[in-house]
Amino acid sequence: MTTADAGAGAGAGRFAPSPSGDLHLGNLRTALLAWLFARSSGRRFLIRVDDLDRVRSGAEQRQLADLAALGLDWDGTVSHQRDRLDRYHEVVSRLRAAGLVYECFCTRREIQQAASAPHAPLGAYPGTCRQLTRAARAERRAQGRPPALRLRAEVQEFTVRDRLHGKFTGLVDDLVLQRGDGVPAYNLTVVVDDADQGIDQVVRGDDLLPSTPRQAYLAELLELPVPEYAHVPLVVNAEGKRLAKRDGAVTLADQLALGHAPAQVLARLAGSLGLHGATPSALVDGFDPAHLPREAWSFAA
Ligand code: GLU
């Protein structure tokens, strides 16, 4: 073990795929990194399926099979967000009882229009429904719009620490806790799950870094521990855009069809991280987050 926090013992890292399709090499590389961060620091490694949204039948089984084929193992059973709805609703009720929740009737379009007004902080919900009177709320409900529930945030920004990005300060707005269709929102579920599951290390793609201050703020508000973060570079295509299925042979199944064995795929992912070995466990000893590339990896199939 080479990382400074070796011996974090009781903690856990995790990979939390959305079962919306097959994992591509970018997702698999992130999973490998999450595994390496966890294992090299003596943590457990958990898999959670973020299945409240965009579920494609059979995708979860294929995702888990691909992780296993690459030699990534995990502790305990795989958990599912759909089994935890009562818990999320309980947390929303607690925030509601504390006066920290309001109903929002805005459509996506209304939010986009308001957010593009001059001086609106980029990407922030402008607070349109924050001060609605009881009568105005009743009127909107009567129009048949089911409200989303938003957090009444008391700060505008929050700072997190990230193993690769250092101190990162980002926007906190009145984030959605529960969608209009009653489904708990990702920014809430991720915070509650990570805390409940003893996850103290979150390794994921750096496209999620901008949401992280919101999540850490919400964790603090709920008096939950804020995990250590490492937002890792994505894999991009020849045009520098985030890798997607249409970019060619990007899934493990595609790679196998080309005649590359799982160990070769793993070795290629490792090579892109400056590591050498064909099994995850062969990479643990030489793993040092300080030496990871900070740039996206450009993959040409
Ligand atoms: N399920 C999310 C995704 O696949 C990842 C959530 C996370 O790692 O926090 O994008």
Short mmCIF file of C-alpha atoms and ligand atoms in Angstrom, two decimals:
data_model
loop_
_atom_site.label_atom_id
_atom_site.label_comp_id
_atom_site.label_asym_id
_atom_site.label_seq_id
_atom_site.Cartn_x
_atom_site.Cartn_y
_atom_site.Cartn_z
CA MET A 1 0.00 0.00 0.00
CA THR A 2 1.40 3.33 -0.99
CA THR A 3 -1.31 5.88 -0.31
CA ALA A 4 -1.13 8.19 2.63
CA ASP A 5 -4.44 7.06 4.03
CA ALA A 6 -3.66 3.35 4.07
CA GLY A 7 -5.34 1.82 7.06
CA ALA A 8 -8.58 3.79 6.76
CA GLY A 9 -9.85 0.33 7.72
CA ALA A 10 -13.54 0.55 8.33
CA GLY A 11 -14.33 2.81 5.40
CA ALA A 12 -15.54 1.95 1.94
CA GLY A 13 -15.30 3.12 -1.62
CA ARG A 14 -17.88 2.39 -4.26
CA PHE A 15 -18.95 2.30 -7.88
CA ALA A 16 -22.52 3.36 -8.56
CA PRO A 17 -23.53 2.66 -12.14
CA SER A 18 -26.85 3.67 -13.68
CA PRO A 19 -28.26 0.57 -15.42
CA SER A 20 -29.19 2.44 -18.57
CA GLY A 21 -27.03 0.38 -20.94
CA ASP A 22 -23.67 -1.32 -21.20
CA LEU A 23 -20.67 0.24 -19.47
CA HIS A 24 -18.19 1.70 -21.92
CA LEU A 25 -14.45 1.94 -21.49
CA GLY A 26 -14.80 5.31 -19.73
CA ASN A 27 -17.14 3.80 -17.13
CA LEU A 28 -14.92 0.74 -16.77
CA ARG A 29 -11.85 2.90 -16.28
CA THR A 30 -13.66 4.87 -13.57
CA ALA A 31 -14.70 1.60 -11.91
CA LEU A 32 -11.08 0.40 -12.01
CA LEU A 33 -9.94 3.66 -10.41
CA ALA A 34 -12.62 3.50 -7.71
CA TRP A 35 -11.52 -0.07 -6.97
CA LEU A 36 -7.83 0.92 -6.85
CA PHE A 37 -8.44 3.91 -4.58
CA ALA A 38 -10.46 1.70 -2.21
CA ARG A 39 -8.27 -1.38 -2.17
CA SER A 40 -4.98 0.51 -1.97
CA SER A 41 -6.25 2.29 1.14
CA GLY A 42 -7.57 -0.84 2.87
CA ARG A 43 -11.21 0.05 2.25
CA ARG A 44 -14.09 -2.19 1.33
CA PHE A 45 -15.46 -1.76 -2.17
CA LEU A 46 -19.22 -1.64 -2.70
CA ILE A 47 -21.44 -1.64 -5.76
CA ARG A 48 -24.66 0.30 -5.73
CA VAL A 49 -27.05 0.33 -8.68
CA ASP A 50 -28.57 3.78 -9.20
CA ASP A 51 -31.79 2.42 -10.61
CA LEU A 52 -34.36 5.13 -9.93
CA ASP A 53 -34.05 6.37 -13.48
CA ARG A 54 -33.27 5.06 -16.96
CA VAL A 55 -33.31 1.32 -16.35
CA ARG A 56 -32.73 -0.92 -19.35
CA SER A 57 -33.62 -4.53 -18.90
CA GLY A 58 -30.57 -6.80 -18.58
CA ALA A 59 -28.14 -3.87 -18.31
CA GLU A 60 -27.36 -4.38 -14.62
CA GLN A 61 -26.48 -8.05 -15.12
CA ARG A 62 -24.21 -7.20 -18.05
CA GLN A 63 -22.54 -4.37 -16.13
CA LEU A 64 -21.77 -6.61 -13.16
CA ALA A 65 -20.54 -9.39 -15.45
CA ASP A 66 -18.20 -6.94 -17.20
CA LEU A 67 -16.74 -5.71 -13.91
CA ALA A 68 -16.19 -9.30 -12.79
CA ALA A 69 -14.63 -10.25 -16.15
CA LEU A 70 -12.04 -7.50 -15.67
CA GLY A 71 -11.23 -8.91 -12.23
CA LEU A 72 -12.93 -6.21 -10.15
CA ASP A 73 -14.46 -7.73 -7.03
CA TRP A 74 -16.74 -6.17 -4.45
CA ASP A 75 -17.80 -6.75 -0.88
CA GLY A 76 -21.23 -7.84 0.22
CA THR A 77 -24.27 -7.81 -1.99
CA VAL A 78 -25.05 -5.23 -4.62
CA SER A 79 -27.48 -2.61 -3.30
CA HIS A 80 -30.28 -0.95 -5.24
CA GLN A 81 -31.76 2.48 -4.81
CA ARG A 82 -35.24 1.24 -5.60
CA ASP A 83 -35.14 -0.72 -2.30
CA ARG A 84 -34.51 2.46 -0.33
CA LEU A 85 -37.40 4.72 -1.27
CA ASP A 86 -38.81 4.81 2.27
CA ARG A 87 -35.48 6.00 3.60
CA TYR A 88 -35.24 8.86 1.05
CA HIS A 89 -38.79 9.95 1.78
CA GLU A 90 -38.04 9.94 5.50
CA VAL A 91 -35.06 12.25 4.93
CA VAL A 92 -37.15 14.62 2.81
CA SER A 93 -39.81 14.67 5.55
CA ARG A 94 -37.17 15.55 8.11
CA LEU A 95 -35.95 18.48 6.01
CA ARG A 96 -39.54 19.50 5.44
CA ALA A 97 -40.28 19.49 9.15
CA ALA A 98 -37.25 21.76 9.61
CA GLY A 99 -38.71 24.28 7.13
CA LEU A 100 -35.99 23.57 4.57
CA VAL A 101 -38.17 22.36 1.70
CA TYR A 102 -40.49 24.15 -0.70
CA GLU A 103 -42.69 23.12 -3.59
CA CYS A 104 -41.56 24.12 -7.06
CA PHE A 105 -43.95 24.19 -9.99
CA CYS A 106 -41.52 25.44 -12.63
CA THR A 107 -41.20 23.57 -15.87
CA ARG A 108 -37.77 22.81 -17.28
CA ARG A 109 -38.37 25.48 -19.88
CA GLU A 110 -39.28 28.15 -17.36
CA ILE A 111 -36.12 27.37 -15.42
CA GLN A 112 -33.99 27.60 -18.55
CA GLN A 113 -35.51 30.95 -19.46
CA ALA A 114 -35.06 32.39 -15.97
CA ALA A 115 -31.56 30.97 -15.67
CA SER A 116 -30.46 32.58 -18.92
CA ALA A 117 -31.43 36.04 -17.65
CA PRO A 118 -28.47 38.42 -17.27
CA HIS A 119 -26.74 38.12 -13.87
CA ALA A 120 -28.28 34.71 -13.08
CA PRO A 121 -25.52 32.50 -11.69
CA LEU A 122 -24.75 29.88 -14.31
CA GLY A 123 -26.70 26.67 -13.76
CA ALA A 124 -28.47 27.89 -10.62
CA TYR A 125 -32.19 27.56 -10.02
CA PRO A 126 -33.28 31.20 -9.77
CA GLY A 127 -35.59 30.64 -6.78
CA THR A 128 -38.82 31.41 -8.65
CA CYS A 129 -41.04 29.33 -6.33
CA ARG A 130 -39.18 30.04 -3.07
CA GLN A 131 -41.58 32.70 -1.84
CA LEU A 132 -44.89 31.48 -3.27
CA THR A 133 -47.81 32.21 -0.97
CA ARG A 134 -50.08 29.43 0.18
CA ALA A 135 -52.74 30.73 -2.25
CA ALA A 136 -50.34 30.77 -5.19
CA ARG A 137 -49.29 27.22 -4.43
CA ALA A 138 -52.91 26.07 -4.23
CA GLU A 139 -53.63 27.74 -7.55
CA ARG A 140 -50.74 26.00 -9.27
CA ARG A 141 -51.66 22.67 -7.79
CA ALA A 142 -55.20 23.15 -9.05
CA GLN A 143 -53.76 23.57 -12.55
CA GLY A 144 -52.63 19.99 -12.20
CA ARG A 145 -48.88 20.51 -11.97
CA PRO A 146 -47.38 18.12 -9.44
CA PRO A 147 -44.64 20.03 -7.63
CA ALA A 148 -41.03 19.04 -7.28
CA LEU A 149 -39.58 19.55 -3.80
CA ARG A 150 -36.56 21.82 -3.48
CA LEU A 151 -34.11 22.47 -0.70
CA ARG A 152 -34.20 25.98 0.76
CA ALA A 153 -30.42 26.33 0.61
CA GLU A 154 -28.90 28.80 3.03
CA VAL A 155 -25.62 29.26 1.17
CA GLN A 156 -24.74 30.07 -2.43
CA GLU A 157 -21.52 28.10 -2.62
CA PHE A 158 -19.64 25.44 -0.74
CA THR A 159 -16.06 24.17 -0.78
CA VAL A 160 -15.01 20.53 -1.01
CA ARG A 161 -11.62 18.87 -1.02
CA ASP A 162 -10.76 16.56 -3.85
CA ARG A 163 -7.77 14.25 -4.10
CA LEU A 164 -7.07 15.30 -7.68
CA HIS A 165 -8.55 18.80 -7.86
CA GLY A 166 -7.60 20.12 -4.44
CA LYS A 167 -9.97 22.68 -2.95
CA PHE A 168 -13.00 23.14 -5.17
CA THR A 169 -15.62 25.79 -4.53
CA GLY A 170 -18.86 25.50 -6.46
CA LEU A 171 -22.41 26.63 -6.65
CA VAL A 172 -25.12 25.54 -4.26
CA ASP A 173 -28.64 26.40 -5.32
CA ASP A 174 -32.09 25.28 -4.20
CA LEU A 175 -31.51 21.78 -5.53
CA VAL A 176 -34.32 19.35 -6.27
CA LEU A 177 -34.81 16.74 -3.53
CA GLN A 178 -37.78 15.02 -5.06
CA ARG A 179 -38.99 15.26 -8.64
CA GLY A 180 -42.52 16.16 -9.64
CA ASP A 181 -43.27 12.49 -10.28
CA GLY A 182 -42.38 11.70 -6.65
CA VAL A 183 -39.02 10.06 -7.40
CA PRO A 184 -36.22 11.17 -5.04
CA ALA A 185 -33.53 13.13 -6.88
CA TYR A 186 -29.97 11.94 -7.45
CA ASN A 187 -28.35 14.70 -5.36
CA LEU A 188 -30.34 13.53 -2.34
CA THR A 189 -30.08 9.77 -2.84
CA VAL A 190 -26.33 9.80 -3.40
CA VAL A 191 -25.74 11.67 -0.15
CA VAL A 192 -28.04 9.45 1.92
CA ASP A 193 -26.74 6.22 0.39
CA ASP A 194 -23.06 7.04 0.75
CA ALA A 195 -23.55 7.92 4.42
CA ASP A 196 -25.81 4.95 5.24
CA GLN A 197 -23.46 2.53 3.51
CA GLY A 198 -20.37 3.75 5.36
CA ILE A 199 -18.83 5.09 2.16
CA ASP A 200 -16.13 7.57 3.04
CA GLN A 201 -14.43 7.73 -0.36
CA VAL A 202 -16.24 8.75 -3.55
CA VAL A 203 -14.33 8.21 -6.79
CA ARG A 204 -16.22 9.09 -9.97
CA GLY A 205 -15.95 10.90 -13.28
CA ASP A 206 -14.98 14.56 -13.14
CA ASP A 207 -18.15 15.52 -15.00
CA LEU A 208 -19.79 15.19 -11.55
CA LEU A 209 -17.41 17.60 -9.81
CA PRO A 210 -19.75 20.61 -10.30
CA SER A 211 -22.56 18.81 -8.37
CA THR A 212 -20.29 17.89 -5.49
CA PRO A 213 -20.49 21.12 -3.46
CA ARG A 214 -24.30 20.74 -3.43
CA GLN A 215 -24.01 17.17 -2.20
CA ALA A 216 -21.44 17.97 0.48
CA TYR A 217 -23.56 20.91 1.68
CA LEU A 218 -26.61 18.65 1.91
CA ALA A 219 -24.60 16.05 3.83
CA GLU A 220 -23.54 18.71 6.36
CA LEU A 221 -27.10 19.93 6.70
CA LEU A 222 -28.22 16.37 7.45
CA GLU A 223 -25.31 16.00 9.88
CA LEU A 224 -23.88 13.19 7.78
CA PRO A 225 -20.14 12.76 7.24
CA VAL A 226 -18.77 14.23 4.01
CA PRO A 227 -16.72 11.61 2.14
CA GLU A 228 -13.30 12.09 0.61
CA TYR A 229 -13.67 12.83 -3.10
CA ALA A 230 -11.58 11.99 -6.14
CA HIS A 231 -13.01 13.12 -9.47
CA VAL A 232 -11.12 11.32 -12.17
CA PRO A 233 -10.60 12.33 -15.80
CA LEU A 234 -13.01 11.01 -18.40
CA VAL A 235 -12.30 9.10 -21.56
CA VAL A 236 -12.95 11.12 -24.70
CA ASN A 237 -13.25 10.31 -28.41
CA ALA A 238 -11.09 11.58 -31.25
CA GLU A 239 -12.98 14.91 -31.19
CA GLY A 240 -12.34 15.39 -27.50
CA LYS A 241 -15.99 14.72 -26.59
CA ARG A 242 -17.01 12.36 -23.81
CA LEU A 243 -16.91 8.76 -25.04
CA ALA A 244 -20.25 7.37 -26.22
CA LYS A 245 -21.53 4.15 -27.71
CA ARG A 246 -21.43 5.55 -31.23
CA ASP A 247 -17.66 6.01 -30.97
CA GLY A 248 -17.02 2.45 -32.08
CA ALA A 249 -15.84 -0.56 -30.14
CA VAL A 250 -16.23 0.95 -26.69
CA THR A 251 -17.89 -1.78 -24.61
CA LEU A 252 -16.20 -4.86 -23.24
CA ALA A 253 -18.40 -7.00 -25.51
CA ASP A 254 -17.20 -4.96 -28.52
CA GLN A 255 -13.60 -5.45 -27.44
CA LEU A 256 -14.06 -9.19 -26.98
CA ALA A 257 -15.62 -9.40 -30.44
CA LEU A 258 -12.44 -7.82 -31.81
CA GLY A 259 -10.45 -10.64 -30.20
CA HIS A 260 -9.14 -8.73 -27.17
CA ALA A 261 -9.26 -10.79 -23.99
CA PRO A 262 -10.51 -9.10 -20.79
CA ALA A 263 -6.93 -9.07 -19.44
CA GLN A 264 -5.79 -7.16 -22.53
CA VAL A 265 -8.56 -4.63 -22.09
CA LEU A 266 -7.63 -4.21 -18.46
CA ALA A 267 -3.96 -3.80 -19.36
CA ARG A 268 -4.90 -1.09 -21.86
CA LEU A 269 -7.00 0.78 -19.29
CA ALA A 270 -4.16 0.45 -16.80
CA GLY A 271 -1.66 1.71 -19.39
CA SER A 272 -3.82 4.80 -19.94
CA LEU A 273 -3.34 5.51 -16.21
CA GLY A 274 0.42 5.01 -16.34
CA LEU A 275 0.08 1.62 -14.61
CA HIS A 276 1.32 -1.74 -15.76
CA GLY A 277 -0.41 -5.06 -15.16
CA ALA A 278 -3.20 -7.23 -16.50
CA THR A 279 -5.20 -7.81 -13.31
CA PRO A 280 -6.50 -5.22 -10.85
CA SER A 281 -4.63 -6.80 -7.95
CA ALA A 282 -1.35 -6.54 -9.87
CA LEU A 283 -1.90 -2.77 -9.97
CA VAL A 284 -2.63 -2.12 -6.30
CA ASP A 285 0.96 -1.97 -5.06
CA GLY A 286 2.10 0.58 -7.60
CA PHE A 287 -1.01 2.73 -7.26
CA ASP A 288 -0.42 6.29 -6.14
CA PRO A 289 -3.15 8.88 -6.80
CA ALA A 290 -0.50 11.61 -6.94
CA HIS A 291 0.83 10.12 -10.18
CA LEU A 292 -2.46 9.78 -12.02
CA PRO A 293 -2.87 11.67 -15.27
CA ARG A 294 -4.99 14.80 -14.86
CA GLU A 295 -6.05 14.97 -18.49
CA ALA A 296 -8.83 13.07 -20.24
CA TRP A 297 -7.69 9.94 -22.07
CA SER A 298 -8.38 10.11 -25.77
CA PHE A 299 -9.50 6.67 -26.94
CA ALA A 300 -9.30 5.62 -30.55
CA ALA A 301 -11.00 2.30 -31.17
N1 GLU B 1 -25.03 6.75 -11.16
C1 GLU B 1 -24.24 7.89 -11.49
C2 GLU B 1 -23.76 7.78 -12.92
O1 GLU B 1 -23.64 6.67 -13.41
C3 GLU B 1 -22.98 8.01 -10.67
C4 GLU B 1 -23.24 8.57 -9.36
C5 GLU B 1 -22.01 8.79 -8.50
O2 GLU B 1 -20.98 8.16 -8.72
O3 GLU B 1 -22.17 9.57 -7.59
O4 GLU B 1 -23.51 8.79 -13.50
#
